[in-house]
Structure formats: structure tokens, C-alpha cells
mmCIF file of C-alpha atoms in Angstrom:
data_model
loop_
_atom_site.group_PDB
_atom_site.id
_atom_site.type_symbol
_atom_site.label_atom_id
_atom_site.label_comp_id
_atom_site.label_asym_id
_atom_site.label_seq_id
_atom_site.Cartn_x
_atom_site.Cartn_y
_atom_site.Cartn_z
ATOM 1 C CA MET I 1 -7.787 16.569 12.914
ATOM 2 C CA THR I 2 -6.336 14.377 10.207
ATOM 3 C CA HIS I 3 -6.251 10.657 10.809
ATOM 4 C CA ARG I 4 -4.979 7.316 9.553
ATOM 5 C CA ILE I 5 -6.568 3.880 9.561
ATOM 6 C CA VAL I 6 -4.663 1.186 11.449
ATOM 7 C CA VAL I 7 -5.409 -2.526 11.056
ATOM 8 C CA ASP I 8 -3.862 -4.656 13.813
ATOM 9 C CA LEU I 9 -3.410 -8.133 12.360
ATOM 10 C CA ALA I 10 -2.752 -9.647 15.790
ATOM 11 C CA THR I 11 -6.135 -8.626 17.161
ATOM 12 C CA GLY I 12 -8.081 -8.119 13.947
ATOM 13 C CA THR I 13 -9.144 -4.662 15.055
ATOM 14 C CA THR I 14 -9.370 -1.621 12.811
ATOM 15 C CA THR I 15 -9.076 1.786 14.431
ATOM 16 C CA GLN I 16 -9.013 5.383 13.321
ATOM 17 C CA VAL I 17 -5.939 7.048 14.811
ATOM 18 C CA GLU I 18 -5.966 10.844 14.973
ATOM 19 C CA TYR I 19 -2.726 12.650 14.173
ATOM 20 C CA THR I 20 -0.739 13.858 17.136
ATOM 21 C CA VAL I 21 -0.244 17.609 17.484
ATOM 22 C CA GLU I 22 3.245 17.195 16.016
ATOM 23 C CA GLU I 23 2.002 15.108 13.067
ATOM 24 C CA GLN I 24 -0.782 17.612 12.397
ATOM 25 C CA ALA I 25 1.747 20.458 12.360
ATOM 26 C CA VAL I 26 3.859 18.597 9.791
ATOM 27 C CA TYR I 27 0.730 17.875 7.743
ATOM 28 C CA ASP I 28 -0.405 21.527 7.843
ATOM 29 C CA ALA I 29 3.044 22.719 6.805
ATOM 30 C CA ALA I 30 3.100 20.261 3.890
ATOM 31 C CA VAL I 31 -0.342 21.362 2.702
ATOM 32 C CA ALA I 32 0.701 25.024 2.927
ATOM 33 C CA ALA I 33 3.869 24.299 0.955
ATOM 34 C CA GLN I 34 1.869 22.484 -1.730
ATOM 35 C CA ALA I 35 -0.562 25.402 -1.976
ATOM 36 C CA ALA I 36 2.306 27.867 -2.330
ATOM 37 C CA GLU I 37 3.909 25.688 -4.993
ATOM 38 C CA ALA I 38 0.629 25.484 -6.912
ATOM 39 C CA LEU I 39 0.233 29.260 -6.767
ATOM 40 C CA ALA I 40 3.771 29.746 -8.026
ATOM 41 C CA ALA I 41 3.171 27.315 -10.877
ATOM 42 C CA GLN I 42 -0.062 29.095 -11.736
ATOM 43 C CA ALA I 43 1.706 32.446 -11.800
ATOM 44 C CA ALA I 44 4.410 31.057 -14.060
ATOM 45 C CA GLU I 45 1.761 29.883 -16.508
ATOM 46 C CA VAL I 46 0.210 33.338 -16.963
ATOM 47 C CA PRO I 47 1.085 34.307 -20.532
ATOM 48 C CA ALA I 48 3.346 37.268 -21.066
ATOM 49 C CA GLU I 49 1.747 40.457 -22.323
ATOM 50 C CA THR I 50 0.774 39.981 -25.947
ATOM 51 C CA PRO I 51 2.819 42.270 -28.181
ATOM 52 C CA ALA I 52 0.994 44.680 -30.390
ATOM 53 C CA GLU I 53 -0.246 43.297 -33.650
ATOM 54 C CA PRO I 54 2.551 43.760 -36.189
ATOM 55 C CA THR I 55 1.734 46.028 -39.041
ATOM 56 C CA ALA I 56 1.407 44.497 -42.433
ATOM 57 C CA GLU I 57 4.627 44.000 -44.167
ATOM 58 C CA PRO I 58 5.163 46.779 -46.636
ATOM 59 C CA THR I 59 4.855 45.582 -50.140
ATOM 60 C CA GLN I 60 7.702 46.255 -52.374
ATOM 61 C CA GLU I 61 7.019 49.088 -54.635
ATOM 62 C CA ALA I 62 7.577 48.521 -58.207
ATOM 63 C CA MET Y 1 -6.109 -42.144 11.308
ATOM 64 C CA ALA Y 2 -6.218 -38.348 11.760
ATOM 65 C CA VAL Y 3 -4.172 -36.584 14.413
ATOM 66 C CA THR Y 4 -4.988 -33.202 15.896
ATOM 67 C CA LEU Y 5 -2.575 -31.314 18.111
ATOM 68 C CA ASN Y 6 -4.016 -28.421 20.081
ATOM 69 C CA ALA Y 7 -1.538 -26.659 22.303
ATOM 70 C CA SER Y 8 -4.032 -24.812 24.451
ATOM 71 C CA THR Y 9 -6.931 -27.061 25.467
ATOM 72 C CA SER Y 10 -7.301 -30.056 27.736
ATOM 73 C CA SER Y 11 -7.910 -32.280 24.719
ATOM 74 C CA GLY Y 12 -4.562 -31.357 23.257
ATOM 75 C CA PHE Y 13 -3.888 -34.631 21.457
ATOM 76 C CA VAL Y 14 -6.745 -36.199 19.517
ATOM 77 C CA GLN Y 15 -6.568 -39.367 17.453
ATOM 78 C CA THR Y 16 -9.475 -40.102 15.137
ATOM 79 C CA ALA Y 17 -9.978 -43.572 13.735
ATOM 80 C CA ASP Y 18 -10.391 -42.872 10.046
ATOM 81 C CA THR Y 19 -8.344 -43.229 6.869
ATOM 82 C CA SER Y 20 -7.806 -39.540 6.097
ATOM 83 C CA GLY Y 21 -4.170 -39.415 7.132
ATOM 84 C CA GLU Y 22 -4.582 -35.801 8.238
ATOM 85 C CA LEU Y 23 -2.351 -33.945 10.665
ATOM 86 C CA ASN Y 24 -3.909 -30.776 12.072
ATOM 87 C CA LEU Y 25 -2.204 -28.160 14.222
ATOM 88 C CA GLN Y 26 -4.525 -25.989 16.267
ATOM 89 C CA SER Y 27 -4.292 -22.968 18.530
ATOM 90 C CA ASN Y 28 -7.148 -22.314 20.952
ATOM 91 C CA GLY Y 29 -9.227 -24.873 19.091
ATOM 92 C CA SER Y 30 -8.785 -23.228 15.707
ATOM 93 C CA THR Y 31 -6.910 -25.117 12.963
ATOM 94 C CA LYS Y 32 -3.919 -23.129 11.745
ATOM 95 C CA LEU Y 33 -2.131 -25.724 9.629
ATOM 96 C CA SER Y 34 -3.254 -28.960 8.009
ATOM 97 C CA VAL Y 35 -1.042 -31.573 6.382
ATOM 98 C CA LEU Y 36 -3.270 -33.445 3.955
ATOM 99 C CA SER Y 37 -2.669 -36.074 1.318
ATOM 100 C CA THR Y 38 -3.114 -33.297 -1.257
ATOM 101 C CA GLY Y 39 -0.568 -30.949 0.328
ATOM 102 C CA VAL Y 40 -0.199 -28.461 3.157
ATOM 103 C CA SER Y 41 -2.904 -25.878 3.749
ATOM 104 C CA GLY Y 42 -3.451 -23.123 6.209
ATOM 105 C CA THR Y 43 -0.325 -21.081 5.619
ATOM 106 C CA LEU Y 44 -2.179 -18.306 3.817
ATOM 107 C CA VAL Y 45 -3.840 -15.815 6.136
ATOM 108 C CA GLN Y 46 -6.545 -13.538 4.818
ATOM 109 C CA GLY Y 47 -7.003 -10.168 6.499
ATOM 110 C CA THR Y 48 -10.239 -8.255 6.815
ATOM 111 C CA ALA Y 49 -10.956 -5.757 4.055
ATOM 112 C CA VAL Y 50 -10.852 -2.175 5.249
ATOM 113 C CA ALA Y 51 -12.704 0.713 3.611
ATOM 114 C CA SER Y 52 -10.251 3.166 2.097
ATOM 115 C CA THR Y 53 -12.690 6.043 2.348
ATOM 116 C CA SER Y 54 -10.840 8.354 4.713
ATOM 117 C CA GLY Y 55 -7.478 9.054 6.235
ATOM 118 C CA THR Y 56 -4.104 9.814 4.725
ATOM 119 C CA SER Y 57 -2.780 6.286 5.180
ATOM 120 C CA ILE Y 58 -3.841 2.755 5.971
ATOM 121 C CA ASP Y 59 -1.466 0.737 8.135
ATOM 122 C CA PHE Y 60 -1.340 -3.025 8.569
ATOM 123 C CA THR Y 61 0.568 -3.691 11.773
ATOM 124 C CA ASN Y 62 1.775 -6.708 13.754
ATOM 125 C CA ILE Y 63 2.650 -8.721 10.646
ATOM 126 C CA PRO Y 64 4.129 -11.992 11.980
ATOM 127 C CA SER Y 65 7.898 -12.421 11.688
ATOM 128 C CA TRP Y 66 7.544 -15.703 9.754
ATOM 129 C CA VAL Y 67 5.831 -14.004 6.814
ATOM 130 C CA LYS Y 68 7.645 -14.275 3.486
ATOM 131 C CA ARG Y 69 5.030 -12.965 1.087
ATOM 132 C CA ILE Y 70 2.372 -10.272 1.381
ATOM 133 C CA THR Y 71 -0.291 -9.545 -1.185
ATOM 134 C CA VAL Y 72 -2.006 -6.183 -0.952
ATOM 135 C CA MET Y 73 -5.292 -5.976 -2.824
ATOM 136 C CA PHE Y 74 -7.035 -2.808 -3.994
ATOM 137 C CA ASP Y 75 -10.576 -2.415 -5.275
ATOM 138 C CA GLY Y 76 -11.878 0.926 -6.491
ATOM 139 C CA VAL Y 77 -9.345 2.837 -4.422
ATOM 140 C CA SER Y 78 -8.966 6.559 -4.982
ATOM 141 C CA THR Y 79 -7.785 9.680 -3.205
ATOM 142 C CA ASN Y 80 -8.843 13.304 -3.196
ATOM 143 C CA GLY Y 81 -5.651 14.402 -4.981
ATOM 144 C CA THR Y 82 -3.187 13.444 -7.664
ATOM 145 C CA SER Y 83 -0.285 12.173 -5.592
ATOM 146 C CA MET Y 84 0.758 8.605 -6.364
ATOM 147 C CA VAL Y 85 -0.338 5.845 -4.029
ATOM 148 C CA CYS Y 86 2.603 3.921 -2.641
ATOM 149 C CA ILE Y 87 3.436 1.200 -0.140
ATOM 150 C CA GLN Y 88 5.890 1.845 2.655
ATOM 151 C CA LEU Y 89 7.534 -0.871 4.719
ATOM 152 C CA GLY Y 90 8.406 -0.754 8.351
ATOM 153 C CA ASP Y 91 9.854 -2.629 11.276
ATOM 154 C CA SER Y 92 10.072 -2.175 15.022
ATOM 155 C CA GLY Y 93 11.735 1.188 14.381
ATOM 156 C CA GLY Y 94 8.713 2.505 12.479
ATOM 157 C CA ILE Y 95 7.766 3.120 8.859
ATOM 158 C CA GLU Y 96 10.752 3.875 6.605
ATOM 159 C CA THR Y 97 10.577 6.699 4.055
ATOM 160 C CA THR Y 98 13.931 6.358 2.273
ATOM 161 C CA GLY Y 99 15.900 3.679 0.425
ATOM 162 C CA TYR Y 100 13.238 2.539 -2.025
ATOM 163 C CA ASN Y 101 14.483 1.337 -5.426
ATOM 164 C CA GLY Y 102 12.560 0.920 -8.683
ATOM 165 C CA GLY Y 103 9.498 2.767 -9.879
ATOM 166 C CA ALA Y 104 6.187 2.531 -11.700
ATOM 167 C CA THR Y 105 4.878 3.403 -15.113
ATOM 168 C CA ASN Y 106 1.507 3.825 -16.751
ATOM 169 C CA GLN Y 107 0.409 2.372 -20.064
ATOM 170 C CA SER Y 108 0.742 5.844 -21.505
ATOM 171 C CA PRO Y 109 4.420 6.044 -20.625
ATOM 172 C CA THR Y 110 4.851 8.001 -17.473
ATOM 173 C CA TYR Y 111 7.651 6.515 -15.437
ATOM 174 C CA THR Y 112 8.162 7.729 -11.913
ATOM 175 C CA ALA Y 113 11.020 6.529 -9.747
ATOM 176 C CA ASN Y 114 10.310 5.512 -6.183
ATOM 177 C CA THR Y 115 11.159 7.983 -3.447
ATOM 178 C CA VAL Y 116 9.371 7.727 -0.120
ATOM 179 C CA GLY Y 117 7.744 4.378 -0.902
ATOM 180 C CA LEU Y 118 7.023 1.763 -3.554
ATOM 181 C CA ASN Y 119 4.778 3.486 -6.096
ATOM 182 C CA LEU Y 120 1.876 1.545 -7.585
ATOM 183 C CA VAL Y 121 1.273 3.833 -10.564
ATOM 184 C CA GLY Y 122 3.410 6.176 -12.635
ATOM 185 C CA GLN Y 123 0.910 9.000 -12.579
ATOM 186 C CA VAL Y 124 -2.403 9.728 -10.926
ATOM 187 C CA VAL Y 125 -5.199 11.584 -12.628
ATOM 188 C CA ALA Y 126 -7.753 13.429 -10.533
ATOM 189 C CA ASN Y 127 -10.864 11.405 -9.705
ATOM 190 C CA ALA Y 128 -9.379 8.159 -11.049
ATOM 191 C CA SER Y 129 -9.649 4.999 -9.003
ATOM 192 C CA PHE Y 130 -7.731 1.772 -9.417
ATOM 193 C CA MET Y 131 -7.994 -1.950 -8.780
ATOM 194 C CA GLY Y 132 -5.416 -4.702 -8.724
ATOM 195 C CA GLN Y 133 -2.781 -6.058 -6.418
ATOM 196 C CA ALA Y 134 0.790 -5.670 -5.254
ATOM 197 C CA VAL Y 135 2.912 -8.589 -4.095
ATOM 198 C CA LEU Y 136 5.753 -8.086 -1.645
ATOM 199 C CA THR Y 137 8.116 -11.033 -1.434
ATOM 200 C CA ASN Y 138 11.004 -11.556 0.945
ATOM 201 C CA ILE Y 139 14.036 -12.349 -1.208
ATOM 202 C CA SER Y 140 16.467 -12.788 1.691
ATOM 203 C CA GLY Y 141 17.128 -11.341 5.108
ATOM 204 C CA ASN Y 142 15.237 -8.060 5.396
ATOM 205 C CA ASN Y 143 15.222 -7.420 1.636
ATOM 206 C CA TRP Y 144 11.773 -7.241 0.030
ATOM 207 C CA VAL Y 145 10.826 -6.933 -3.623
ATOM 208 C CA LEU Y 146 7.556 -5.686 -5.049
ATOM 209 C CA SER Y 147 5.669 -6.333 -8.249
ATOM 210 C CA ALA Y 148 2.316 -4.767 -8.914
ATOM 211 C CA GLY Y 149 -0.207 -4.392 -11.685
ATOM 212 C CA VAL Y 150 -3.290 -2.234 -11.463
ATOM 213 C CA GLN Y 151 -6.058 -1.101 -13.755
ATOM 214 C CA LEU Y 152 -7.003 2.546 -13.547
ATOM 215 C CA SER Y 153 -10.527 3.743 -14.122
ATOM 216 C CA ILE Y 154 -9.260 5.978 -16.923
ATOM 217 C CA SER Y 155 -8.708 2.961 -19.232
ATOM 218 C CA ASN Y 156 -5.057 2.789 -18.359
ATOM 219 C CA ILE Y 157 -2.904 0.071 -16.844
ATOM 220 C CA ALA Y 158 0.052 0.607 -14.545
ATOM 221 C CA ALA Y 159 2.894 -1.727 -13.691
ATOM 222 C CA ALA Y 160 5.376 -1.360 -10.880
ATOM 223 C CA GLY Y 161 8.498 -3.013 -9.526
ATOM 224 C CA GLY Y 162 10.872 -2.166 -6.750
ATOM 225 C CA SER Y 163 12.783 -3.256 -3.713
ATOM 226 C CA LYS Y 164 13.500 -2.151 -0.206
ATOM 227 C CA THR Y 165 15.871 -3.423 2.462
ATOM 228 C CA LEU Y 166 14.725 -2.824 6.010
ATOM 229 C CA SER Y 167 17.034 -2.489 8.978
ATOM 230 C CA ALA Y 168 15.098 -5.136 10.913
ATOM 231 C CA THR Y 169 12.330 -7.722 10.478
ATOM 232 C CA LEU Y 170 9.291 -6.357 8.657
ATOM 233 C CA ASP Y 171 6.271 -6.045 10.934
ATOM 234 C CA ARG Y 172 4.123 -3.392 9.274
ATOM 235 C CA ILE Y 173 3.259 -1.820 5.953
ATOM 236 C CA ARG Y 174 1.580 1.473 5.155
ATOM 237 C CA ILE Y 175 -0.534 2.370 2.131
ATOM 238 C CA THR Y 176 -0.315 6.102 1.581
ATOM 239 C CA THR Y 177 0.477 8.744 -1.027
ATOM 240 C CA VAL Y 178 3.834 10.209 -1.994
ATOM 241 C CA ASN Y 179 2.946 13.667 -0.713
ATOM 242 C CA GLY Y 180 1.496 12.208 2.469
ATOM 243 C CA THR Y 181 -1.373 14.684 2.556
ATOM 244 C CA ASP Y 182 -3.906 13.365 0.033
ATOM 245 C CA ALA Y 183 -6.643 11.355 1.723
ATOM 246 C CA PHE Y 184 -8.324 8.164 0.571
ATOM 247 C CA ASP Y 185 -11.921 8.690 -0.455
ATOM 248 C CA ALA Y 186 -13.165 5.449 -2.040
ATOM 249 C CA GLY Y 187 -12.681 1.708 -2.317
ATOM 250 C CA SER Y 188 -11.347 -1.016 -0.080
ATOM 251 C CA ILE Y 189 -7.962 -2.569 0.684
ATOM 252 C CA ASN Y 190 -7.058 -5.938 2.149
ATOM 253 C CA ILE Y 191 -3.970 -8.076 2.552
ATOM 254 C CA GLN Y 192 -3.050 -11.728 2.542
ATOM 255 C CA TYR Y 193 0.179 -13.000 4.049
ATOM 256 C CA GLU Y 194 1.939 -16.319 4.062
ATOM 257 C CA GLY Y 195 5.141 -17.879 5.270
#
């Protein structure tokens, strides 16, 4: 489970608070969305198929 | 003469025959405020540094209602991602994630406007840590302003400014990241507060 650190200034205690089931679900959904976004960005970066090498320009004949 | 007032012990009022002219206010035997010939001391409260080595956020709760200035200090803090570290404010209704004005920028100009919190840097680079401090000051009512300056481990400096008006008296702050999912993995964080 994911957690947060909570410092209570009234008591001076520091505790590790585990996410609730609902918070964990939100966290998991956010991570999944980020992963999907990264994949989409990666796909968009794939270069388009390189066109065939152009043939040499024909020289003007005299 | 020195005078000590302690509201919670049997020796609640102590007069000491000296020439210091001190007035000390105590709670449970511990001096909380001293009026000295050189000024007033004891209004600055130092928290205990907490390791920012895990978790997606670090909360400081039960901030007293009389607080007017909070300094948040960072030393070698980093996360496992590239989302910007920010400070969120909260009150009895919980941490607020909207209504933040201002933004932050890095030395190499990368300005990022605040969204879910008060950003400390304009951009985060993977595996970079930072050190510095952010000062939150109460300007009036429930309106708080922030100024921050931090040094990043990638030889880059970031500056930040912003404001946030809460719906009620501030009683907590949260150090987290904009995406809310990156986790802290190094450094330490502490706060000081004063009224």
C-alpha cells in the first residue's frame, strides 16, 4: 500500500499513514493514466516511415 | 527581579531576587515566552526534521491558530519521478487542491503556473534533489503568500511565489508533488512556525 508521512505538531509524533482503499484506488488510477499518457507520447514520437532516397537530380544536358 | 508565571504547577508564580528584569511564561514547567531586556523570545517554534525518504506526501498537522509565518526547510529532497514538488495548505475541512495563484521558474527559464499547490520549482529533472526553504506568511485573514528559493543539484536555482486563500484558519500543510503519485526518496524536511 502507498503511504504518507504525517507529523503532528501538537504531540510531536511522526507516523506513517497507509492509504485507505479509496485513496489507493485513486492512486492506482492516476498511475495507470500516467502510464497510458507516456505510451501515447512515445508512440507519437516514433518517426514516420523514411521516404525512399531521392534519385540524383538530372543534370541539364547541354 | 525576575518573574515566572507557570499556569500548571503549584509554584505558579515565582519571584526571583535578581536584576535581570525577565518575565517568563511557562506551560507545564517549560518556558514558552520570555520578555527580556533585549527583546521577546520564544515565539519561534522549531519542528522535528522528518526524513523525506518515502511516501507520496509529508503532512504537518495541528499548526496552532496563532501562527502567522511558517518556514518549510528542505535538504537534499528528491522524488522518484519528475513531477514538481509543491506545498498545499489546509484547514479543518482538509487539504485544498484548487485556488493557488502564482508559479515557479528555474534559472534556465521554465515557468510553471501553480495548479494543485504552490510549486517550489519550475521543472524537475529525474534524479535531481534540492535544498532551500519556502516561507508562508499570513497577509490577512486566511490569505497566505509564499516565497521560496531552492538550489537544485543540477546546478540550477529555482524561485517561486504564490498565494492561496483558505476558507478557514490554516491548521495543516502538505508537501507533495503535482501529480500526487511520485514518492519522496531522499533528504529531510522540517518546519518552523511563529506568531
